[in-house]
Tab-separated table of C-alpha atoms and ligand atoms in Angstrom:
chain	number	residue	atom	x	y	z
C	1	MET	CA	-63.475	67.907	50.593
C	2	ASN	CA	-60.256	68.744	48.852
C	3	ARG	CA	-60.200	71.157	45.964
C	4	ILE	CA	-58.121	70.858	42.815
C	5	PRO	CA	-55.371	73.484	43.104
C	6	ALA	CA	-55.928	75.092	39.699
C	7	GLU	CA	-53.022	77.503	40.037
C	8	HIS	CA	-50.663	74.606	40.845
C	9	ILE	CA	-51.794	72.732	37.752
C	10	ARG	CA	-51.299	75.874	35.660
C	11	ALA	CA	-47.764	76.328	37.025
C	12	SER	CA	-46.869	72.662	36.354
C	13	VAL	CA	-48.290	72.857	32.832
C	14	ALA	CA	-46.410	76.086	32.054
C	15	TRP	CA	-43.143	74.580	33.338
C	16	ILE	CA	-43.608	71.438	31.208
C	17	ARG	CA	-44.604	73.458	28.110
C	18	GLU	CA	-41.383	75.458	28.315
C	19	ARG	CA	-39.400	72.243	28.063
C	20	MET	CA	-41.748	70.267	25.812
C	21	PRO	CA	-43.588	72.446	23.362
C	22	GLY	CA	-46.518	71.036	21.406
C	23	THR	CA	-49.631	69.127	22.400
C	24	PRO	CA	-49.259	65.393	23.051
C	25	ASP	CA	-51.733	63.268	21.072
C	26	VAL	CA	-52.018	60.711	23.818
C	27	ALA	CA	-51.161	60.319	27.495
C	28	LEU	CA	-50.184	56.956	28.920
C	29	VAL	CA	-50.304	56.076	32.613
C	30	LEU	CA	-47.953	53.186	33.383
C	31	GLY	CA	-48.888	50.871	36.262
C	32	SER	CA	-46.870	48.810	38.759
C	33	GLY	CA	-43.965	47.059	37.065
C	34	LEU	CA	-44.938	48.488	33.667
C	35	GLY	CA	-42.983	51.753	33.847
C	36	ASP	CA	-40.056	50.353	31.845
C	37	TYR	CA	-42.043	50.712	28.651
C	38	ALA	CA	-41.202	54.410	28.558
C	39	ASP	CA	-37.447	53.712	28.946
C	40	GLY	CA	-37.420	51.858	25.628
C	41	LEU	CA	-38.977	54.663	23.594
C	42	PRO	CA	-36.706	56.032	20.860
C	43	GLY	CA	-35.795	59.732	21.047
C	44	ARG	CA	-37.464	60.178	24.393
C	45	THR	CA	-37.053	63.118	26.754
C	46	SER	CA	-37.610	62.491	30.420
C	47	LEU	CA	-38.557	65.037	33.065
C	48	PRO	CA	-38.338	63.813	36.688
C	49	THR	CA	-41.587	64.678	38.452
C	50	ALA	CA	-39.534	65.912	41.422
C	51	ASP	CA	-38.395	68.849	39.242
C	52	ILE	CA	-41.917	69.885	38.238
C	53	PRO	CA	-43.364	72.626	40.449
C	54	HIS	CA	-46.119	71.307	42.762
C	55	TYR	CA	-46.038	67.782	41.285
C	56	PRO	CA	-46.830	65.133	43.962
C	57	VAL	CA	-44.262	62.465	44.869
C	58	SER	CA	-44.891	58.689	44.872
C	59	THR	CA	-43.483	56.496	47.627
C	60	VAL	CA	-44.207	53.017	46.249
C	61	GLU	CA	-41.353	50.777	45.158
C	62	GLY	CA	-41.445	50.260	41.391
C	63	HIS	CA	-43.109	53.634	40.815
C	64	ARG	CA	-40.414	56.043	39.649
C	65	GLY	CA	-41.803	59.469	38.990
C	66	ALA	CA	-41.091	60.836	35.523
C	67	LEU	CA	-42.872	62.304	32.544
C	68	VAL	CA	-41.531	60.874	29.314
C	69	PHE	CA	-42.120	62.495	25.941
C	70	ALA	CA	-41.591	60.595	22.718
C	71	GLU	CA	-42.827	60.418	19.156
C	72	LEU	CA	-44.166	57.096	17.879
C	73	GLY	CA	-45.160	56.751	14.239
C	74	GLY	CA	-45.974	60.471	14.067
C	75	LYS	CA	-47.948	60.460	17.357
C	76	LYS	CA	-46.735	62.608	20.233
C	77	LEU	CA	-46.832	60.558	23.420
C	78	LEU	CA	-46.685	61.725	27.013
C	79	ALA	CA	-46.070	58.812	29.374
C	80	PHE	CA	-46.408	59.027	33.151
C	81	GLN	CA	-43.987	56.695	34.916
C	82	GLY	CA	-45.161	56.098	38.468
C	83	ARG	CA	-48.574	56.948	39.773
C	84	ILE	CA	-49.745	58.128	43.153
C	85	HIS	CA	-52.175	55.749	44.840
C	86	LEU	CA	-55.020	56.856	47.058
C	87	TYR	CA	-53.668	54.613	49.845
C	88	GLU	CA	-50.402	56.581	49.871
C	89	CYS	CA	-51.882	60.002	50.446
C	90	ASN	CA	-55.635	59.706	50.967
C	91	ASP	CA	-55.863	62.769	48.744
C	92	LEU	CA	-57.550	62.505	45.363
C	93	THR	CA	-56.109	65.826	44.234
C	94	MET	CA	-52.692	64.091	44.234
C	95	VAL	CA	-53.993	60.943	42.539
C	96	LEU	CA	-55.610	62.974	39.772
C	97	TYR	CA	-52.751	65.429	39.328
C	98	PRO	CA	-51.268	63.717	36.229
C	99	ILE	CA	-54.675	63.579	34.547
C	100	LEU	CA	-55.235	67.273	35.202
C	101	VAL	CA	-51.768	68.078	33.878
C	102	ALA	CA	-52.484	66.013	30.745
C	103	ALA	CA	-55.765	67.873	30.276
C	104	GLY	CA	-53.960	71.191	30.819
C	105	LEU	CA	-51.527	70.222	28.065
C	106	GLY	CA	-54.479	69.621	25.738
C	107	VAL	CA	-54.367	65.806	25.658
C	108	ARG	CA	-57.555	64.211	24.255
C	109	ALA	CA	-56.801	60.492	24.566
C	110	LEU	CA	-55.661	58.488	27.573
C	111	VAL	CA	-54.352	54.950	27.856
C	112	VAL	CA	-54.374	53.737	31.464
C	113	THR	CA	-52.545	50.605	32.551
C	114	ASN	CA	-52.364	48.822	35.873
C	115	ALA	CA	-51.399	45.623	37.639
C	116	ALA	CA	-54.424	43.709	38.910
C	117	GLY	CA	-55.412	40.513	40.640
C	118	GLY	CA	-57.452	38.097	38.544
C	119	ILE	CA	-60.896	37.264	39.908
C	120	ASN	CA	-62.332	35.691	36.780
C	121	ARG	CA	-61.263	32.044	37.111
C	122	GLN	CA	-60.328	31.872	33.429
C	123	PHE	CA	-57.587	34.459	33.949
C	124	ALA	CA	-53.976	33.472	34.607
C	125	PRO	CA	-51.036	35.577	35.795
C	126	GLY	CA	-49.486	37.260	32.762
C	127	ASP	CA	-52.797	37.805	30.956
C	128	LEU	CA	-53.646	41.231	29.579
C	129	MET	CA	-57.226	42.397	30.116
C	130	LEU	CA	-58.868	45.210	28.158
C	131	ILE	CA	-61.075	47.047	30.622
C	132	THR	CA	-64.670	47.248	29.408
C	133	ASP	CA	-66.085	48.881	32.514
C	134	GLN	CA	-65.269	49.529	36.155
C	135	ILE	CA	-66.660	49.171	39.653
C	136	ASP	CA	-65.515	51.968	41.925
C	137	LEU	CA	-65.151	50.599	45.456
C	138	MET	CA	-63.120	53.539	46.745
C	139	PHE	CA	-66.161	55.364	48.088
C	140	GLU	CA	-64.700	58.825	47.615
C	141	ARG	CA	-66.233	61.588	45.566
C	142	LEU	CA	-64.182	63.502	43.025
C	143	PRO	CA	-62.635	66.677	44.434
C	144	ALA	CA	-64.283	70.044	43.903
C	145	GLY	CA	-63.234	71.562	40.626
C	146	VAL	CA	-63.627	68.384	38.546
C	147	PRO	CA	-66.947	68.282	36.720
C	148	SER	CA	-68.874	65.176	37.693
C	149	ALA	CA	-71.890	62.979	37.053
C	150	ARG	CA	-71.965	63.535	33.332
C	151	HIS	CA	-70.566	60.309	31.924
C	152	THR	CA	-71.246	56.670	32.609
C	153	ARG	CA	-69.589	55.076	29.578
C	154	LEU	CA	-66.002	55.579	30.607
C	155	TYR	CA	-64.021	53.237	28.366
C	156	ASP	CA	-64.180	53.864	24.637
C	157	GLU	CA	-65.650	50.847	22.852
C	158	THR	CA	-64.180	51.704	19.468
C	159	LEU	CA	-60.684	52.029	20.882
C	160	THR	CA	-61.079	48.843	22.918
C	161	GLY	CA	-62.208	46.946	19.815
C	162	ARG	CA	-59.257	48.337	17.883
C	163	ALA	CA	-56.847	47.265	20.636
C	164	GLU	CA	-58.316	43.773	20.553
C	165	GLU	CA	-57.876	43.609	16.790
C	166	LEU	CA	-54.251	44.782	17.021
C	167	ALA	CA	-53.548	42.172	19.714
C	168	ARG	CA	-55.045	39.460	17.521
C	169	LYS	CA	-52.831	40.516	14.599
C	170	ARG	CA	-49.765	40.247	16.846
C	171	GLY	CA	-50.887	36.885	18.232
C	172	ILE	CA	-51.062	38.368	21.739
C	173	PRO	CA	-53.945	36.864	23.724
C	174	VAL	CA	-56.091	39.477	25.468
C	175	ARG	CA	-59.130	39.188	27.714
C	176	ARG	CA	-61.939	41.619	28.303
C	177	GLY	CA	-63.330	42.376	31.714
C	178	VAL	CA	-64.570	44.647	34.447
C	179	TYR	CA	-61.967	46.256	36.724
C	180	ALA	CA	-62.875	46.813	40.363
C	181	GLY	CA	-60.895	49.567	42.082
C	182	VAL	CA	-60.359	49.329	45.841
C	183	LYS	CA	-58.518	51.760	48.060
C	184	GLY	CA	-56.000	49.289	49.544
C	185	PRO	CA	-53.265	49.127	50.639
C	186	SER	CA	-54.185	45.713	52.088
C	187	TYR	CA	-54.859	42.984	49.596
C	188	GLU	CA	-58.437	41.733	49.691
C	189	THR	CA	-59.618	38.851	51.837
C	190	ALA	CA	-61.093	35.797	50.105
C	191	ALA	CA	-64.558	36.949	51.238
C	192	GLU	CA	-64.000	40.388	49.684
C	193	VAL	CA	-62.824	38.802	46.434
C	194	GLU	CA	-65.960	36.620	46.418
C	195	MET	CA	-68.045	39.754	46.956
C	196	ILE	CA	-66.357	41.558	44.044
C	197	HIS	CA	-66.873	38.469	41.883
C	198	ARG	CA	-70.599	38.489	42.687
C	199	LEU	CA	-70.738	42.197	41.888
C	200	GLY	CA	-69.374	41.477	38.418
C	201	GLY	CA	-65.662	42.246	38.805
C	202	ASP	CA	-63.153	40.262	36.723
C	203	ALA	CA	-60.048	41.875	38.181
C	204	VAL	CA	-59.199	43.966	41.219
C	205	GLY	CA	-56.603	46.649	41.794
C	206	MET	CA	-55.838	49.786	43.780
C	207	SER	CA	-55.840	52.447	41.091
C	208	THR	CA	-57.386	53.582	37.808
C	209	VAL	CA	-61.069	54.099	38.628
C	210	LYS	CA	-60.777	57.725	39.750
C	211	GLU	CA	-58.269	58.646	37.058
C	212	VAL	CA	-60.572	57.265	34.382
C	213	LEU	CA	-63.636	58.953	35.839
C	214	CYS	CA	-61.795	62.275	35.919
C	215	ALA	CA	-60.352	61.881	32.393
C	216	SER	CA	-63.761	60.989	31.066
C	217	GLU	CA	-65.341	64.014	32.742
C	218	LEU	CA	-62.657	66.146	31.131
C	219	GLY	CA	-63.666	64.822	27.732
C	220	MET	CA	-60.841	62.366	27.066
C	221	THR	CA	-61.232	59.138	25.131
C	222	VAL	CA	-60.033	56.320	27.407
C	223	LEU	CA	-58.573	52.867	26.889
C	224	GLY	CA	-57.732	50.715	29.924
C	225	ILE	CA	-55.419	47.699	30.070
C	226	SER	CA	-54.834	45.536	33.150
C	227	CYS	CA	-51.895	43.222	33.490
C	228	ILE	CA	-53.129	40.292	35.591
C	229	THR	CA	-50.173	39.716	37.886
C	230	ASN	CA	-51.686	37.167	40.267
C	231	LYS	CA	-54.841	35.315	41.071
C	232	ALA	CA	-56.759	37.311	43.673
C	233	THR	CA	-56.966	35.954	47.229
C	234	GLY	CA	-58.949	32.731	47.403
C	235	ILE	CA	-58.817	32.236	43.621
C	236	GLY	CA	-55.252	30.911	43.697
C	237	SER	CA	-53.383	29.171	46.482
C	238	ALA	CA	-50.271	31.369	46.690
C	239	PRO	CA	-50.082	34.273	49.149
C	240	LEU	CA	-49.788	37.703	47.494
C	241	ASP	CA	-46.900	40.084	47.627
C	242	HIS	CA	-45.757	43.199	45.798
C	243	ALA	CA	-42.577	41.520	44.451
C	244	GLU	CA	-44.733	38.945	42.624
C	245	VAL	CA	-46.819	41.718	41.099
C	246	ARG	CA	-43.673	43.370	39.711
C	247	ASP	CA	-42.100	40.104	38.490
C	248	VAL	CA	-45.141	39.030	36.495
C	249	ALA	CA	-45.580	42.513	35.038
C	250	GLY	CA	-41.926	42.289	33.965
C	251	ARG	CA	-42.467	38.963	32.207
C	252	VAL	CA	-45.258	40.258	29.991
C	253	ARG	CA	-43.247	43.378	29.212
C	254	ARG	CA	-42.539	42.421	25.592
C	255	ASP	CA	-46.148	41.709	24.573
C	256	PHE	CA	-47.315	44.707	26.506
C	257	ALA	CA	-44.792	47.002	24.782
C	258	LEU	CA	-45.617	45.719	21.298
C	259	LEU	CA	-49.335	46.126	21.873
C	260	LEU	CA	-49.027	49.589	23.407
C	261	THR	CA	-46.914	50.843	20.519
C	262	ASP	CA	-49.431	49.488	17.992
C	263	ILE	CA	-52.295	51.111	19.880
C	264	ILE	CA	-50.629	54.510	20.138
C	265	GLN	CA	-49.803	54.526	16.447
C	266	ALA	CA	-53.368	53.526	15.570
C	267	LEU	CA	-54.954	56.197	17.730
C	268	GLY	CA	-55.462	58.739	14.974
C	269	GLN	CA	-57.396	56.194	12.921
C	270	VAL	CA	-60.022	55.860	15.633
C	271	SER	CA	-62.336	58.823	15.782
C	272	MET	CA	-61.575	60.564	19.048
C	273	ASN	CA	-64.171	61.066	21.663
C	274	SER	CA	-66.975	59.452	19.737
C	275	ARG	CA	-69.443	60.029	22.588
N	301	HPA	N1	-55.467	42.992	44.624
N	301	HPA	C1	-55.387	44.334	44.576
N	301	HPA	N2	-54.494	44.996	43.850
N	301	HPA	C2	-53.638	44.266	43.115
N	301	HPA	C3	-53.661	42.868	43.104
N	301	HPA	C4	-54.638	42.193	43.915
N	301	HPA	O1	-54.725	40.954	43.970
N	301	HPA	N3	-52.660	42.460	42.268
N	301	HPA	C5	-52.076	43.593	41.777
N	301	HPA	N4	-52.664	44.680	42.284
């Protein structure tokens, strides 16, 4: 089993702190095709992850690696552009690196976003889904050094309810549902999608579940948002490809950006870590 390289995390955190003093109020992980959100933030400072000592490098198209700092309505935001997927490296210490860095910087709240295939037949491409719970189908235990088996309520209900309310005020339709995380990189077969449906999954993707588990174990309050980019195999008729995932994510960019900004600004009004 891999071990979290604590001294690497410390070195990354120290390097970032020198350039970005202060504790971010919230960290935001941006999923496939959703990274542009951070480019539109006023007064932002961007640090390429390639410059950060020990920081892992992503290889997936549409996943630029950068940490973006910005202030939104008095809230200090740290956004991660580009995530590392388990299928790229088969190493959870790399997947969880941003979460551990966020924790090292003192972050207490995490908003995780992803692109996902819709399994619930009511969902259409372009829908946003607030994640109420998850099914971890990656079958990997957390690396040594991350506390585990303490929490089972991973997504904060108060924050999720607040996000839903903010979406309603904006007239942005949002769904609620269970996110199933698979390892990938192959898209699921129709039989696998049917299995996930029977298990209770509303959407399926190749990220998020381990990051959220880790963040929760580290005491963070978590909100999860999936952008449904396609109907999962067997639910729709079209074959899946990564370009489609990015295109649909791009189309919902405006709603997504408005909602995210509202949520980040509202974060202080929700009592943190109510567990
Ligand atoms: N399956 C898995 N991951 C995904 C999908 C999907 O259909 N769409 C976007 N990410």
